Amino acid sequence: MAWIEFEGRRVRIEAGDTVASALFRHGVRTFTRSIKSHRRRGLTCLTGDCANCLVRVDDEPGMRSCITPARDGMRVEREGGVPSVERDLLAALDRLHPLLPVGFYSKTFIRPRLAWTVAERLIRGATGIGRLPTGVRPRISQVRHLHVEVLVIGAGVAGLSAALSASEGGRSVLLCDEGEPGWLVAPGPTIERICSLAEAVQRAASITTLWHHAAVGIYEGPLVPLAGPERLVHVHPERVVVATGALESLQTFRGNDLPGVWLGRGAARLAGRHGLSPGRRAVIVAETAEALEHLGALGSSGSKLVAVVASDEIPAPTAGARVIRGGAVMAALGRRGVRAVVIRTERGSERIACDTLVLSTRRFPRDALLRMAADLPPSGEAVVGAGEVVAPGCSLDEAEQSGALAGRGEAVPISEPPAPGLGAEGLVCPCEDVSVADLERAWEEGWRSSEILKRYTTATMGPCRGALCGWALAAFARARGADALASARTTARPPARPVRLEQLAAGVHEVVEKRTGLHHLHVSRGARVDWSGRWKRPFTYGDWRDEHRAVRERVSLMDVGTLGKFLIGGPDGRELLERVLPCRVESLEPGRCRYVVVLDEGGYVMDDGILCALGDGRAYLTSTSGGAERMEAWLRGWADRWGLRAHIVDRTSALGAINVAGPRARELLSRLTDDPVDASAFPYGAHRHLTVAGVPCRAIRVGFVGELSFELHHPRSRGFELWTALEQSGADLGVRPHGLDALDVLRLEKGHPYLGQDTLPDDHPDKLGLGWTVAMDKPWFVGRVALQRMRELPLERRLVGLELDGDASSLRGMPLALDGRVVGRVTSCALSPALGRSIGLGWLRAVDGGFPQVLRAGSAQARVVPTPFYDPEGVRVRA
Amino acid sequence: MADARARYWRSAEPRRSYDVVIVGGGGHGLSTAYYLARNHGLTDVCVVEKGWLAGGNMARNTTIIRSNYLWDESAAIYEHSLKLWEGLEDELGFDLQFSQRGVLNLAHHLGDVRSSLRRVNANRLNGVDAEWLTPEEVRAFCPIVNVSPDLRYPVLGATLQRRGGIARHDKVAWGYAARASDLGVDIVEHAEVVGFLRGPDGRLEGVRTTRGDIRAGRVALSAAGHTSVLASMLGLRLPLQSHPLQALVSVLLEPVLDCVVMSNAVHVYVSQAEKGELVMGAGIDAYNSYAQRGSFHVIERQMAAAVELFPIFAHAKLLRTWGGIVDVCPDASPIISATPIENLFINCGWGTGGFKATPGAGWVFADLVANGRPGELARPFSLERFTIGALIDEHGAAAVAH
């Protein structure tokens, strides 16, 4: 015997039970309360379309109980209501409904403000149906990508048939359904047809099926995400067949939302599949041929059929029920549920006592997915509908044929039913408690299109996403003479079916961290490793001052493998660089390198790096660590735009790089290489191939830290042996590694700005004091036009070197003030170990056409001084 | 206490001629119309809207209001706007559900922390309220934020603007429409501008709409993502890129979040509306588009960030996603400017942050249109800045990376 726990009681479940059917058998009739008026709501559609049966299952709010299979040990609670769904004191709000007309909150201006604050609390306390569980752990979800030729959504008659015909010739087909074939269908001819088609589908080798996977939406591509119980599936089909069927229309009459008012298929399913009678005395509205099946199912479940309100085309049912032709439901009466219905006939209106009203009414397409796809390029060809979703009310044969055509990619007959009229009373949108009268009132007030009616009345904005009421809102506007634009269905938006936020999050796995090949070596040397952009890098190995001293006085190593590294070749490779870079590329001789800035079209500095001319006409270019991906895209984008035959090879992760820096760097290097490294053979501004400790390296003489240094770019896999050889060989020289903390001070002493830290996205080179990197005598380069224009204007701000009083290392970010007026800001500063005083970089605005020289940064005086601060002549770097 | 009105605004038939035609019946267009009438006595004004009233970005934003921008020029205009917000319900006589519940901007890495602190300083210098919160203070202010240091993007702190908050977007537009209409402004829906009327000498003389030609002394474009389309009809190229920007809401939930939380680094910003739905914004799609929908992967990334920062959201259900078209300038600041075409004025480029500026932008744009020359607040936002390079870079303060 299996049980679920329902609000502290044990409720028995039987095979095939859903949560809804188990609760219904237990006697539950009110499943939830409506959002605004706190009206009772009970089972209605049993197809997962409406929001009347949402309950909390195992702490997860908003579960559709009618399509949630009941499992032993489940905990189920109803949500909303004060203090409970069954006894909701706020149901008094329902009687206030005439006093709280549509738009009440919009138009009512409650003063004093305090009163509104109180009202706001009350309203907020009363709303919100779902209570989020605390302390949940996101379930581990995964994402799969499936590429198929045809995706069929919906495993009804049309969908199964579409899958079969689509698979002809061995085409790969994926068939998905929110449930399983036939699981929402009452016993009868439909389910027989479904079973036989499903068997054929099972035998077809090229059809894959995914049950319990609901389509979230249709995106460009097409891309159709499917939400399954434990995973998200991205389906990338060539074609999509949407066979999501149709839904009976909830007619509008007073009391149309009372528990006991059923859509025909829902009542038939409860009776036929769960063996439960929806009520003792039933009145059925029969507008479709299918109504006869519903009648049969109800009869066999033990409901007494009191009356059949049948339209003319429905043959007289055989059961002994009374048939009322040409009648219409005027009202369903009752408080806790239906007690009677009022039927209007030609002879007047008649009250019939009953506890169940079954609406086997005209069906409207469940077409949210189709409408999402309607304006996708290429216009709708890749996505077609089949079966009831394009021809509501079609016969089984028609549905099967429609599916077969759609599956083959042939045209499908479409028949759109004319909208019925709305009644004068009752709810149009049960989710949001919007009545016909509300719509009429809003219309009179001037809200005269379906879209703006939606926003004003909130009709269709509830949890059923307009499934029940979308057609009615449009029909309402059309009936009042709105043109096609103003009476269109409101836009269908994903998701088509509810999906948990964590399911959407499933596919995203951030790059955990980027590491260089030397990462573990750093860690083993005691490095404090932290984020630097998307990389994890060593900040210090203990004491940055020691590291700083090693660079300035001895020799030190730094892992700079994070730098962007690109090889640029091809017949037009140099031409590409000449056009993209603002410096002279042609005149750079093989074996030489040059500091370059990269400008965008606005003349602003995007990035900087080192350009090395190679002997074979190719070039090797580095970029900042954070700018590598953008640099590659930038170069490729321009090559593509100009149609240049240039090859850009991203070597960033293939190559490692170690900077060997310090006055004794040459001495260390010469111990490990037979290649000449003396100043005449390998001067500053050159690059050479060196074999260092047996590792082939491209060595570049650059000077970011302001000392003699060799940047050794090497195959990443050889980094470990290179680093350890340098360490061992330099032990007597006092070699040690330095990290980003030391680097920050070292480069500051040389006055080098950090792009991003000291710069802004709209800095042109002149503002940074980097005007010398730009060859304006070149006829054209990216950004030249803008730069030319800006150079004709006086500089309105610039980056300056600062000397500050005392220990200014904590002054980063401090405003720079002139006579109490803020005219700039410190972007970097430090107490320089090499100089024994505080230095910094900062922004300064022009004041009266000039740049002030003496400022205040907090309590310290800041004087503008030229950079570099350290070794201004660059003797050490050229050593 | 109740002022229940029979009707908000008059939906007008367009007349043949007006002093001013405003193209775009969204928040900015309507507030411009209102302030033209209120501040400048210009009531011979028509607002033409191609769809339904306020159905563009005004209906699609995440309703966040704040003024904690970096630069003096931005602080001035956004703070002007926030001050107008603070009196707007009384000004318009409507409840706008304006709620100053505080806006947190989270910092996730060292660079974030530095720029956030800098922004706090800059804000205070400009008289904009701003505070820096440590992770513990963040948790005290907003208990559901995950401040665990183990996250990929740990919360290292946050800036807080207590005067920031939210308002009900539709009501703001309707309120402006109502009061502008009261003052005599004509509001014409479903009238799409398909061209412009030029005189024999090339002078701009009005607009051509799907509901007929309308002559105008001055034309004010206020069409957000479609401004570039309109300007191109006049041969005017603007430094704007139009991108889709998506947002979404959850189903109704009991209150869990009583402030606004934004995170630039991971691209999520969220608040909980009065009714109980979580309102969240995503990042922009990288490609240019005028279609009001975006890509699924953007939503996936946004949800990944949201669920990591707010584990309690994991089991919330998504109700609806949608997209709008934002017009983004190279410096993430707007354009409020006269143009090389006489009698044509533009208010655009608000990118991802136009809602909060609704009152201020309308006020300043009305001033420009009425006087024909920019006032103090508008001057820095002229088109000229793209010629001289004096950009107002607000990429850091604009919550969505451009």
PDB file of C-alpha atoms in Angstrom, chain A residues 635-749:
ATOM      1  CA  LEU A 635      42.253  40.871 -35.986  1.00  0.00           C
ATOM      2  CA  ARG A 636      40.029  38.264 -37.583  1.00  0.00           C
ATOM      3  CA  GLY A 637      37.175  40.731 -37.892  1.00  0.00           C
ATOM      4  CA  TRP A 638      39.277  43.220 -39.845  1.00  0.00           C
ATOM      5  CA  ALA A 639      40.909  40.561 -42.006  1.00  0.00           C
ATOM      6  CA  ASP A 640      37.458  39.325 -42.848  1.00  0.00           C
ATOM      7  CA  ARG A 641      36.058  42.755 -43.553  1.00  0.00           C
ATOM      8  CA  TRP A 642      38.848  43.645 -45.916  1.00  0.00           C
ATOM      9  CA  GLY A 643      39.093  40.191 -47.458  1.00  0.00           C
ATOM     10  CA  LEU A 644      42.773  39.963 -46.591  1.00  0.00           C
ATOM     11  CA  ARG A 645      44.570  36.650 -46.921  1.00  0.00           C
ATOM     12  CA  ALA A 646      45.969  36.693 -43.431  1.00  0.00           C
ATOM     13  CA  HIS A 647      46.366  33.745 -41.092  1.00  0.00           C
ATOM     14  CA  ILE A 648      45.977  34.368 -37.395  1.00  0.00           C
ATOM     15  CA  VAL A 649      47.068  31.570 -35.127  1.00  0.00           C
ATOM     16  CA  ASP A 650      46.236  31.930 -31.455  1.00  0.00           C
ATOM     17  CA  ARG A 651      49.211  30.493 -29.576  1.00  0.00           C
ATOM     18  CA  THR A 652      48.064  31.755 -26.177  1.00  0.00           C
ATOM     19  CA  SER A 653      47.494  28.388 -24.595  1.00  0.00           C
ATOM     20  CA  ALA A 654      50.089  26.523 -26.656  1.00  0.00           C
ATOM     21  CA  LEU A 655      52.975  28.624 -25.447  1.00  0.00           C
ATOM     22  CA  GLY A 656      54.184  29.411 -21.973  1.00  0.00           C
ATOM     23  CA  ALA A 657      56.283  32.452 -21.118  1.00  0.00           C
ATOM     24  CA  ILE A 658      58.722  33.179 -18.326  1.00  0.00           C
ATOM     25  CA  ASN A 659      60.201  36.606 -17.793  1.00  0.00           C
ATOM     26  CA  VAL A 660      63.781  36.453 -16.515  1.00  0.00           C
ATOM     27  CA  ALA A 661      64.408  39.921 -15.122  1.00  0.00           C
ATOM     28  CA  GLY A 662      67.085  41.660 -13.103  1.00  0.00           C
ATOM     29  CA  PRO A 663      70.626  42.906 -13.422  1.00  0.00           C
ATOM     30  CA  ARG A 664      71.962  39.348 -13.333  1.00  0.00           C
ATOM     31  CA  ALA A 665      69.465  37.927 -15.816  1.00  0.00           C
ATOM     32  CA  ARG A 666      72.078  37.684 -18.556  1.00  0.00           C
ATOM     33  CA  GLU A 667      74.455  35.904 -16.287  1.00  0.00           C
ATOM     34  CA  LEU A 668      71.801  33.363 -15.412  1.00  0.00           C
ATOM     35  CA  LEU A 669      70.761  32.851 -19.001  1.00  0.00           C
ATOM     36  CA  SER A 670      74.274  32.448 -20.296  1.00  0.00           C
ATOM     37  CA  ARG A 671      74.724  29.486 -17.950  1.00  0.00           C
ATOM     38  CA  LEU A 672      71.901  27.644 -19.715  1.00  0.00           C
ATOM     39  CA  THR A 673      72.370  28.526 -23.352  1.00  0.00           C
ATOM     40  CA  ASP A 674      75.127  28.412 -25.934  1.00  0.00           C
ATOM     41  CA  ASP A 675      73.466  31.151 -27.952  1.00  0.00           C
ATOM     42  CA  PRO A 676      74.936  34.619 -27.578  1.00  0.00           C
ATOM     43  CA  VAL A 677      73.020  36.821 -25.156  1.00  0.00           C
ATOM     44  CA  ASP A 678      75.489  39.673 -24.805  1.00  0.00           C
ATOM     45  CA  ALA A 679      74.229  43.190 -25.422  1.00  0.00           C
ATOM     46  CA  SER A 680      75.723  43.506 -28.885  1.00  0.00           C
ATOM     47  CA  ALA A 681      74.325  40.200 -30.137  1.00  0.00           C
ATOM     48  CA  PHE A 682      71.014  40.523 -28.385  1.00  0.00           C
ATOM     49  CA  PRO A 683      70.257  44.159 -27.636  1.00  0.00           C
ATOM     50  CA  TYR A 684      67.184  45.728 -26.070  1.00  0.00           C
ATOM     51  CA  GLY A 685      64.335  45.819 -28.560  1.00  0.00           C
ATOM     52  CA  ALA A 686      65.385  42.558 -30.193  1.00  0.00           C
ATOM     53  CA  HIS A 687      64.090  39.015 -30.111  1.00  0.00           C
ATOM     54  CA  ARG A 688      66.020  35.843 -30.804  1.00  0.00           C
ATOM     55  CA  HIS A 689      65.649  32.103 -30.875  1.00  0.00           C
ATOM     56  CA  LEU A 690      67.484  30.735 -27.875  1.00  0.00           C
ATOM     57  CA  THR A 691      67.802  27.211 -26.670  1.00  0.00           C
ATOM     58  CA  VAL A 692      67.677  27.513 -22.910  1.00  0.00           C
ATOM     59  CA  ALA A 693      68.310  24.350 -20.875  1.00  0.00           C
ATOM     60  CA  GLY A 694      67.486  22.407 -24.002  1.00  0.00           C
ATOM     61  CA  VAL A 695      64.131  24.162 -24.421  1.00  0.00           C
ATOM     62  CA  PRO A 696      63.579  26.083 -27.666  1.00  0.00           C
ATOM     63  CA  CYS A 697      62.507  29.615 -26.772  1.00  0.00           C
ATOM     64  CA  ARG A 698      61.657  32.839 -28.501  1.00  0.00           C
ATOM     65  CA  ALA A 699      63.366  35.323 -26.223  1.00  0.00           C
ATOM     66  CA  ILE A 700      62.160  38.921 -26.289  1.00  0.00           C
ATOM     67  CA  ARG A 701      64.079  41.800 -24.709  1.00  0.00           C
ATOM     68  CA  VAL A 702      61.402  43.958 -23.184  1.00  0.00           C
ATOM     69  CA  GLY A 703      61.379  46.159 -20.151  1.00  0.00           C
ATOM     70  CA  PHE A 704      58.048  46.301 -18.378  1.00  0.00           C
ATOM     71  CA  VAL A 705      59.725  46.026 -14.962  1.00  0.00           C
ATOM     72  CA  GLY A 706      62.559  48.363 -15.911  1.00  0.00           C
ATOM     73  CA  GLU A 707      65.451  45.946 -15.630  1.00  0.00           C
ATOM     74  CA  LEU A 708      67.420  43.856 -18.051  1.00  0.00           C
ATOM     75  CA  SER A 709      64.942  41.154 -18.957  1.00  0.00           C
ATOM     76  CA  PHE A 710      64.363  38.294 -21.316  1.00  0.00           C
ATOM     77  CA  GLU A 711      60.858  37.013 -21.881  1.00  0.00           C
ATOM     78  CA  LEU A 712      61.199  33.328 -22.816  1.00  0.00           C
ATOM     79  CA  HIS A 713      58.237  32.096 -24.867  1.00  0.00           C
ATOM     80  CA  HIS A 714      58.385  28.317 -25.014  1.00  0.00           C
ATOM     81  CA  PRO A 715      56.225  25.258 -25.685  1.00  0.00           C
ATOM     82  CA  ARG A 716      53.894  25.040 -22.735  1.00  0.00           C
ATOM     83  CA  SER A 717      54.746  21.417 -22.104  1.00  0.00           C
ATOM     84  CA  ARG A 718      58.409  22.330 -21.506  1.00  0.00           C
ATOM     85  CA  GLY A 719      57.676  25.088 -18.999  1.00  0.00           C
ATOM     86  CA  PHE A 720      58.320  23.013 -15.914  1.00  0.00           C
ATOM     87  CA  GLU A 721      61.831  21.929 -16.931  1.00  0.00           C
ATOM     88  CA  LEU A 722      62.691  25.455 -18.076  1.00  0.00           C
ATOM     89  CA  TRP A 723      61.538  27.062 -14.828  1.00  0.00           C
ATOM     90  CA  THR A 724      63.272  24.517 -12.593  1.00  0.00           C
ATOM     91  CA  ALA A 725      66.488  24.747 -14.623  1.00  0.00           C
ATOM     92  CA  LEU A 726      66.472  28.546 -14.186  1.00  0.00           C
ATOM     93  CA  GLU A 727      65.801  28.178 -10.480  1.00  0.00           C
ATOM     94  CA  GLN A 728      68.518  25.612  -9.915  1.00  0.00           C
ATOM     95  CA  SER A 729      71.070  27.263 -12.058  1.00  0.00           C
ATOM     96  CA  GLY A 730      70.448  30.655 -10.475  1.00  0.00           C
ATOM     97  CA  ALA A 731      70.382  29.499  -6.872  1.00  0.00           C
ATOM     98  CA  ASP A 732      73.736  31.100  -6.134  1.00  0.00           C
ATOM     99  CA  LEU A 733      72.537  34.334  -7.808  1.00  0.00           C
ATOM    100  CA  GLY A 734      69.631  34.525  -5.386  1.00  0.00           C
ATOM    101  CA  VAL A 735      66.987  33.911  -8.052  1.00  0.00           C
ATOM    102  CA  ARG A 736      63.413  33.816  -6.843  1.00  0.00           C
ATOM    103  CA  PRO A 737      59.990  34.257  -8.441  1.00  0.00           C
ATOM    104  CA  HIS A 738      57.896  37.399  -8.252  1.00  0.00           C
ATOM    105  CA  GLY A 739      54.126  37.736  -8.467  1.00  0.00           C
ATOM    106  CA  LEU A 740      51.550  40.322  -9.429  1.00  0.00           C
ATOM    107  CA  ASP A 741      51.887  42.337  -6.206  1.00  0.00           C
ATOM    108  CA  ALA A 742      55.559  43.024  -6.870  1.00  0.00           C
ATOM    109  CA  LEU A 743      54.882  43.587 -10.562  1.00  0.00           C
ATOM    110  CA  ASP A 744      52.314  46.263  -9.737  1.00  0.00           C
ATOM    111  CA  VAL A 745      54.996  48.312  -7.964  1.00  0.00           C
ATOM    112  CA  LEU A 746      57.785  47.509 -10.424  1.00  0.00           C
ATOM    113  CA  ARG A 747      55.835  48.763 -13.406  1.00  0.00           C
ATOM    114  CA  LEU A 748      54.573  51.759 -11.450  1.00  0.00           C
ATOM    115  CA  GLU A 749      58.149  52.786 -10.746  1.00  0.00           C
TER     116      GLU A 749
END
